[in-house]
XYZ file of C-alpha atoms in Angstrom:
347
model
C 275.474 220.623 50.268
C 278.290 219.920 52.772
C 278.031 220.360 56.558
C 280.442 221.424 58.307
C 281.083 219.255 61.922
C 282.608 220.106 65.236
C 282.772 217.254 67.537
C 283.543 217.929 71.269
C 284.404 215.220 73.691
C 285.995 213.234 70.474
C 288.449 211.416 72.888
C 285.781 209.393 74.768
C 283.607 206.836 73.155
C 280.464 208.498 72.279
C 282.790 211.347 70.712
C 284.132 208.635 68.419
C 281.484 206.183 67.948
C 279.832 209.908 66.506
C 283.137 210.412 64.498
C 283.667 206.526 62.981
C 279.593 207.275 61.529
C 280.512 210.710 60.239
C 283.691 209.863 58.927
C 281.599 208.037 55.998
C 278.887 210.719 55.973
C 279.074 212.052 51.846
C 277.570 215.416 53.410
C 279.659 215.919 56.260
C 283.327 217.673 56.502
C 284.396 216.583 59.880
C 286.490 220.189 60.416
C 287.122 220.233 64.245
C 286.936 217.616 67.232
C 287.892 219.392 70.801
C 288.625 217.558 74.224
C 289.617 218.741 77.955
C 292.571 217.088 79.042
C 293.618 215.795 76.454
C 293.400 218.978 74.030
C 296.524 219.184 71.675
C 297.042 215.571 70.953
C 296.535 213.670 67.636
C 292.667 212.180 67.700
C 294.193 209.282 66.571
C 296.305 208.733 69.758
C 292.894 208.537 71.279
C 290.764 207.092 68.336
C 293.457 204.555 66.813
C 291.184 202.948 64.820
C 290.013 206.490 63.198
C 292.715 206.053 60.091
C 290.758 208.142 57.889
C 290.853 211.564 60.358
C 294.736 211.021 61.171
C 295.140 214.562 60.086
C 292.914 215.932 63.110
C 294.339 217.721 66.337
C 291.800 217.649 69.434
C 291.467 221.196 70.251
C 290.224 222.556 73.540
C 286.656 222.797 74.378
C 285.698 226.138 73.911
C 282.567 227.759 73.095
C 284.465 230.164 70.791
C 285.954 226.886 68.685
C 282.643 225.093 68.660
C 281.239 228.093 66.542
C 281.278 229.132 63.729
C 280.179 225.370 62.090
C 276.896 224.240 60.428
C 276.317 221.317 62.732
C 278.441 220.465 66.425
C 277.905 217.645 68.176
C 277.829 217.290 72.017
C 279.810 214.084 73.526
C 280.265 215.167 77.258
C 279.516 214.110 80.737
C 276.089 214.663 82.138
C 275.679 218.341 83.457
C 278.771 219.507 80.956
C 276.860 220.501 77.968
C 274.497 223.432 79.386
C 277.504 225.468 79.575
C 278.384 225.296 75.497
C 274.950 225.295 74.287
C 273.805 228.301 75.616
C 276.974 229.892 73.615
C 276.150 228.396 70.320
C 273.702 230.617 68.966
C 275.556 230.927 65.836
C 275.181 226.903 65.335
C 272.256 225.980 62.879
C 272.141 222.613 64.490
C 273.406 221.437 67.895
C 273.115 217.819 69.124
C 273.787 216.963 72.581
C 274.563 213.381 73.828
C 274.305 214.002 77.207
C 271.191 214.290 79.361
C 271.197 218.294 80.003
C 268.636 218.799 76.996
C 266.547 215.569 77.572
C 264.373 215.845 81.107
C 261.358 217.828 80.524
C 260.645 217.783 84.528
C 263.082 220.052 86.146
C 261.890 217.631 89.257
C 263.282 214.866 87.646
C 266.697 216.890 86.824
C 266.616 217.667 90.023
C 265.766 214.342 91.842
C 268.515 212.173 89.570
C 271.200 214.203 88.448
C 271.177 218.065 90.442
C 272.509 220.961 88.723
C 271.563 224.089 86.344
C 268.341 222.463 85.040
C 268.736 223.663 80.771
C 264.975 223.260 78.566
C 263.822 220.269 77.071
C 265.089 219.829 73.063
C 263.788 216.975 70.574
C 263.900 214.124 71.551
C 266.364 212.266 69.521
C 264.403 208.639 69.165
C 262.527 208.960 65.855
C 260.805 205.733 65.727
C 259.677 206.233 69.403
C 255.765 205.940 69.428
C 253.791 208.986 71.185
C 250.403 210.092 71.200
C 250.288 211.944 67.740
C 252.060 209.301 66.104
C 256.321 209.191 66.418
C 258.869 211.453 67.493
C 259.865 211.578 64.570
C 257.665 214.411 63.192
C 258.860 216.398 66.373
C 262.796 216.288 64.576
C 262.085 217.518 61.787
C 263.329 220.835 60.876
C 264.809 220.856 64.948
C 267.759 222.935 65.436
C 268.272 221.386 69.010
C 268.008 217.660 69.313
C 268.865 215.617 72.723
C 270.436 212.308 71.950
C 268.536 209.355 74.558
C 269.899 207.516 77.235
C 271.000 204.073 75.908
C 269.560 201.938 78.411
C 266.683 205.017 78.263
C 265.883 204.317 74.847
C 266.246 200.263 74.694
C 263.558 200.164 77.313
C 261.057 202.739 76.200
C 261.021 201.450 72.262
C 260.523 198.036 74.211
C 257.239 198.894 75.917
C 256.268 201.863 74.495
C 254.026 200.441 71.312
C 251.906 198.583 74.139
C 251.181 201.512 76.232
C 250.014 203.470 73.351
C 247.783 200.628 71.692
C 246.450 200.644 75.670
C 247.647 196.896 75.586
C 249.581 197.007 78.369
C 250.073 198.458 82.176
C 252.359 200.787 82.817
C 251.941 200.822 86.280
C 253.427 197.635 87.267
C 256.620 197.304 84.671
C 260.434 195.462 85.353
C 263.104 195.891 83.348
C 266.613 194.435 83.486
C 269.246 194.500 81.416
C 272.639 193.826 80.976
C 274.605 196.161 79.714
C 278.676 196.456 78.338
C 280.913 198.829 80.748
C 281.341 201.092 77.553
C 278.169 202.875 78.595
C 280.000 204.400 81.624
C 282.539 206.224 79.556
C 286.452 205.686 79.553
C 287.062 207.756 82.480
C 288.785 205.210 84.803
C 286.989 203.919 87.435
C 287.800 200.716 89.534
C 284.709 199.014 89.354
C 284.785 198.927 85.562
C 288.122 197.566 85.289
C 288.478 194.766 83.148
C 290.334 192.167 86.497
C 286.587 193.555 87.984
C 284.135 192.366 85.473
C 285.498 189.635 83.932
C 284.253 186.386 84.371
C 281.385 188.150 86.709
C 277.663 190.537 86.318
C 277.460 193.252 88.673
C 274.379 194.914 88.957
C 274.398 198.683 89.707
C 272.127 201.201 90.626
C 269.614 199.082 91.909
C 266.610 200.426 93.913
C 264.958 202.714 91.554
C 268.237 205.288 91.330
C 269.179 205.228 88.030
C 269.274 208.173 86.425
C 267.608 206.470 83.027
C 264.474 205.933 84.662
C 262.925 209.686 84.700
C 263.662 209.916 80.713
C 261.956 206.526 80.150
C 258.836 207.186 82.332
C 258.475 210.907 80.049
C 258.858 208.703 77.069
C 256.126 206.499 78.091
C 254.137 209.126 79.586
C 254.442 210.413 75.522
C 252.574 207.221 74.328
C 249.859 207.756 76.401
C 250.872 206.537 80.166
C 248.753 208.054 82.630
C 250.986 206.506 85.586
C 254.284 204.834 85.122
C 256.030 202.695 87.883
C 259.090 200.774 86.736
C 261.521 198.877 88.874
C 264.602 199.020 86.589
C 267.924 196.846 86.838
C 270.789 197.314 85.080
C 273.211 194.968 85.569
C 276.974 195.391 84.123
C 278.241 192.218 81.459
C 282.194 191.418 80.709
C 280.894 192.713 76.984
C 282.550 195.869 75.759
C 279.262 197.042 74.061
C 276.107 196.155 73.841
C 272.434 196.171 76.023
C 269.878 193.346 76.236
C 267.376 194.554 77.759
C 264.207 192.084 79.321
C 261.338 194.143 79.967
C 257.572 193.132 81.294
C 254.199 194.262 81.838
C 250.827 193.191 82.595
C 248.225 192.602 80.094
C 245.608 194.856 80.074
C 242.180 193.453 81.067
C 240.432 191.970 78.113
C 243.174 192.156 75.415
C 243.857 189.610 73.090
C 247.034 188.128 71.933
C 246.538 188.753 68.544
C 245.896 192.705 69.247
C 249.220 192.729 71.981
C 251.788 190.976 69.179
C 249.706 193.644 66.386
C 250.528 196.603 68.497
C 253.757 195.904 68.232
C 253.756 195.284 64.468
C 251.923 198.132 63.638
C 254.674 200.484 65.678
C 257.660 198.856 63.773
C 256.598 197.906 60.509
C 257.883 200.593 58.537
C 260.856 201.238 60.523
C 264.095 200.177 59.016
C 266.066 200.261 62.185
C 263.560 199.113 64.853
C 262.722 195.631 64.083
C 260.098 192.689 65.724
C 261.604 189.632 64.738
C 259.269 186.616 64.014
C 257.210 185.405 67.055
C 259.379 182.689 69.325
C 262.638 184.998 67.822
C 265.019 186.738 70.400
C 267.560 188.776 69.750
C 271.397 188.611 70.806
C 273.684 191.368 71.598
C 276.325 190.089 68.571
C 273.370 190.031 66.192
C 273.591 194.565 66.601
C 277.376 195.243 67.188
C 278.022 198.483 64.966
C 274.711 198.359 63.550
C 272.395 201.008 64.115
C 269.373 198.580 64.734
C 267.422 197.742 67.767
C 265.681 193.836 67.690
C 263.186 192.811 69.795
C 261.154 189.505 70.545
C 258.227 189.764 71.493
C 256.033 186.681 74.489
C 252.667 186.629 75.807
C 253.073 184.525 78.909
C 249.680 183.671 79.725
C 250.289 181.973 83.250
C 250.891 185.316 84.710
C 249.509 187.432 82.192
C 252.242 189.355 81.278
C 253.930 190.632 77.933
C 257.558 189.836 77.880
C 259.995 191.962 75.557
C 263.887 191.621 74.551
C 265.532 193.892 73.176
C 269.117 194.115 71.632
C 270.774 197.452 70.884
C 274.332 198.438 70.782
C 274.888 200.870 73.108
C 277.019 203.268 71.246
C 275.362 203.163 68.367
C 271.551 202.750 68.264
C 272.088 203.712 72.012
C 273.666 206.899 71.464
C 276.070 208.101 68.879
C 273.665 205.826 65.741
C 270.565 207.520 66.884
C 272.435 211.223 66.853
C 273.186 210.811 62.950
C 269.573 209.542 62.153
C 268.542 212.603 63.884
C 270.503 214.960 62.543
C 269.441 213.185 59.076
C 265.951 214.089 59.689
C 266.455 217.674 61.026
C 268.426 218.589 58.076
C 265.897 216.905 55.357
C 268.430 214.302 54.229
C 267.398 210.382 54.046
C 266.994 209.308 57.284
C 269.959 206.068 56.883
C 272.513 208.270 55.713
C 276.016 206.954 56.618
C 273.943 203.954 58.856
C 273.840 200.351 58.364
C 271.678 197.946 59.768
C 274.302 195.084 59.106
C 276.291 194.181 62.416
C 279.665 192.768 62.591
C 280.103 189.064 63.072
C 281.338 186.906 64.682
């Protein structure tokens, strides 16, 4: 069977990075792609490197263009999508990248972004551990599915197989990570220009603000967390994509090293596109460019008892528009790699 696709918010870089996987999808027709601003323009003024959907017009953003497909995809700002999705009740499947569909607490909506609050949907991170075993079995069949934060998702696949092997405290956690400016969008703002962050890090958000932090406290709260207190740093990297992510956590009372680097195993052995690389391994941010895989390394650091994790994702894929596809893979039945790779691009 073929799908057919409607992408909005094609012009940006999720709305591609969604398109470029698609476009090499065998069960996807990739019919319509809409913007705002920039609605009747080629895609590929926007999308240059897109050759193979030259023949595609950006339409406008309408409710009444998004329907009327199999499967539409979601690429807007935060607090943008609510608007569409109540509209698309025609849609079999609808998968937003944004964060309207992925706060459960409409305190934490609230508290980090404001707004119409809009229910909960899957949550798009199928190798994510939880209490009943991983999301995953929560995306099947979905018809709604809420893509994860980037920097969201890096740090909860990071910590989250120690908190539910009880391995771990997740009352006392830091994580900081550097991150590429691609994360922020391509609307144009000064502090992301390039004479701005190159040859310097700026960190942003500091101070418990970021709006990540509420979706990776529920995703650790899903693997068992009874309290979760992270101070969380993101700091911004002359990198165009890309997260590495350093995240630590106390050792619970009385656990071993063998059963803190085993929790880990155990979460990720199976999984072809989360990946614990070989103890004394860390990951690089080149090692994941255009792959769909996250790599961690894994240290016990004994002189102040704390587990130490790294973790290399790129952003727009794995972060965002790599972990869409896999989900909509499993929602619709098909094999859950479909049109992914876990090969990155070198050098």
């Amino acid at each position: 069977m073929t799908y057919s696709v409607a992408v909005s918010g094609a012009s940006g870089y999720a709305g591609g990075e969604i398109l470029r996987i698609l476009s090499a999808h065998p069960d996807i027709e990739i019919r319509t792609v809409t913007a705002h601003s920039n609605a009747g323009q080629p895609l590929v003024q926007h999308q240059p490197h897109l050759r193979s959907l030259a023949h595609l017009v950006l339409q406008d953003t309408t409710p009444e263009i998004l329907s009327g497909h199999d499967i539409v995809f979601l690429a807007l700002p935060h607090g943008q999508s609510g608007q569409y999705t109540d509209a698309l009740t025609d849609v079999g499947l609808v998968i937003d990248a944004g964060a309207d569909h992925r706060l459960v607490s409409q305190a934490d909506w609230d508290g980090f972004y404001g707004g119409v609050f809009h229910e909960p949907w899957a949550y798009g991170v199928p190798e994510l551990p939880v209490a009943a075993g991983k999301q995953r079995a929560n995306i099947v069949g979905a018809t709604r599915i809420a893509a994860p934060g980037c920097n969201a998702s890096t740090v909860a696949l990071s910590l989250a197989p120690g908190v539910a092997a009880g391995v771990i405290d997740a009352t006392d956690l830091v994580a900081v990570l550097a991150v590429g400016p691609s994360g922020a969008g391509k609307s144009l703002k000064p502090h992301l220009l390039g004479a701005e962050i190159l040859g310097s890090a700026n960190p942003y958000a500091v101070g418990g603000v970021h709006r990540h932090i509420p979706e990776i406290a529920q995703s650790l709260r899903a693997a068992g967390a009874a309290e979760v207190h992270l101070s969380f740093t993101p700091v911004i990297v002359p990198m165009a994509r890309g997260i590495l992510a350093t995240s630590s956590a106390p050792i619970t009372p009385g656990a071993t090293d063998a059963e803190i680097r085993g929790a880990w195993e155990r979460a990720y052995a199976d999984e072809t596109f989360v990946q614990l690389l070989p103890e004394g391994d860390y990951p690089r941010t080149a090692d994941v460019i255009g792959a769909n895989t996250a790599l961690m390394g894994l240290h016990i650091d004994r002189d102040v008892n704390r587990v130490t994790v790294v973790t290399a994702v790129d952003n727009l894929v794995k972060g965002t528009a790599g972990a869409a596809v896999q989900s909509m893979n499993i929602a619709l039945g098909l094999e859950e790699g479909r049109a992914l790779t876990v090969n990155g691009v070198a050098p």
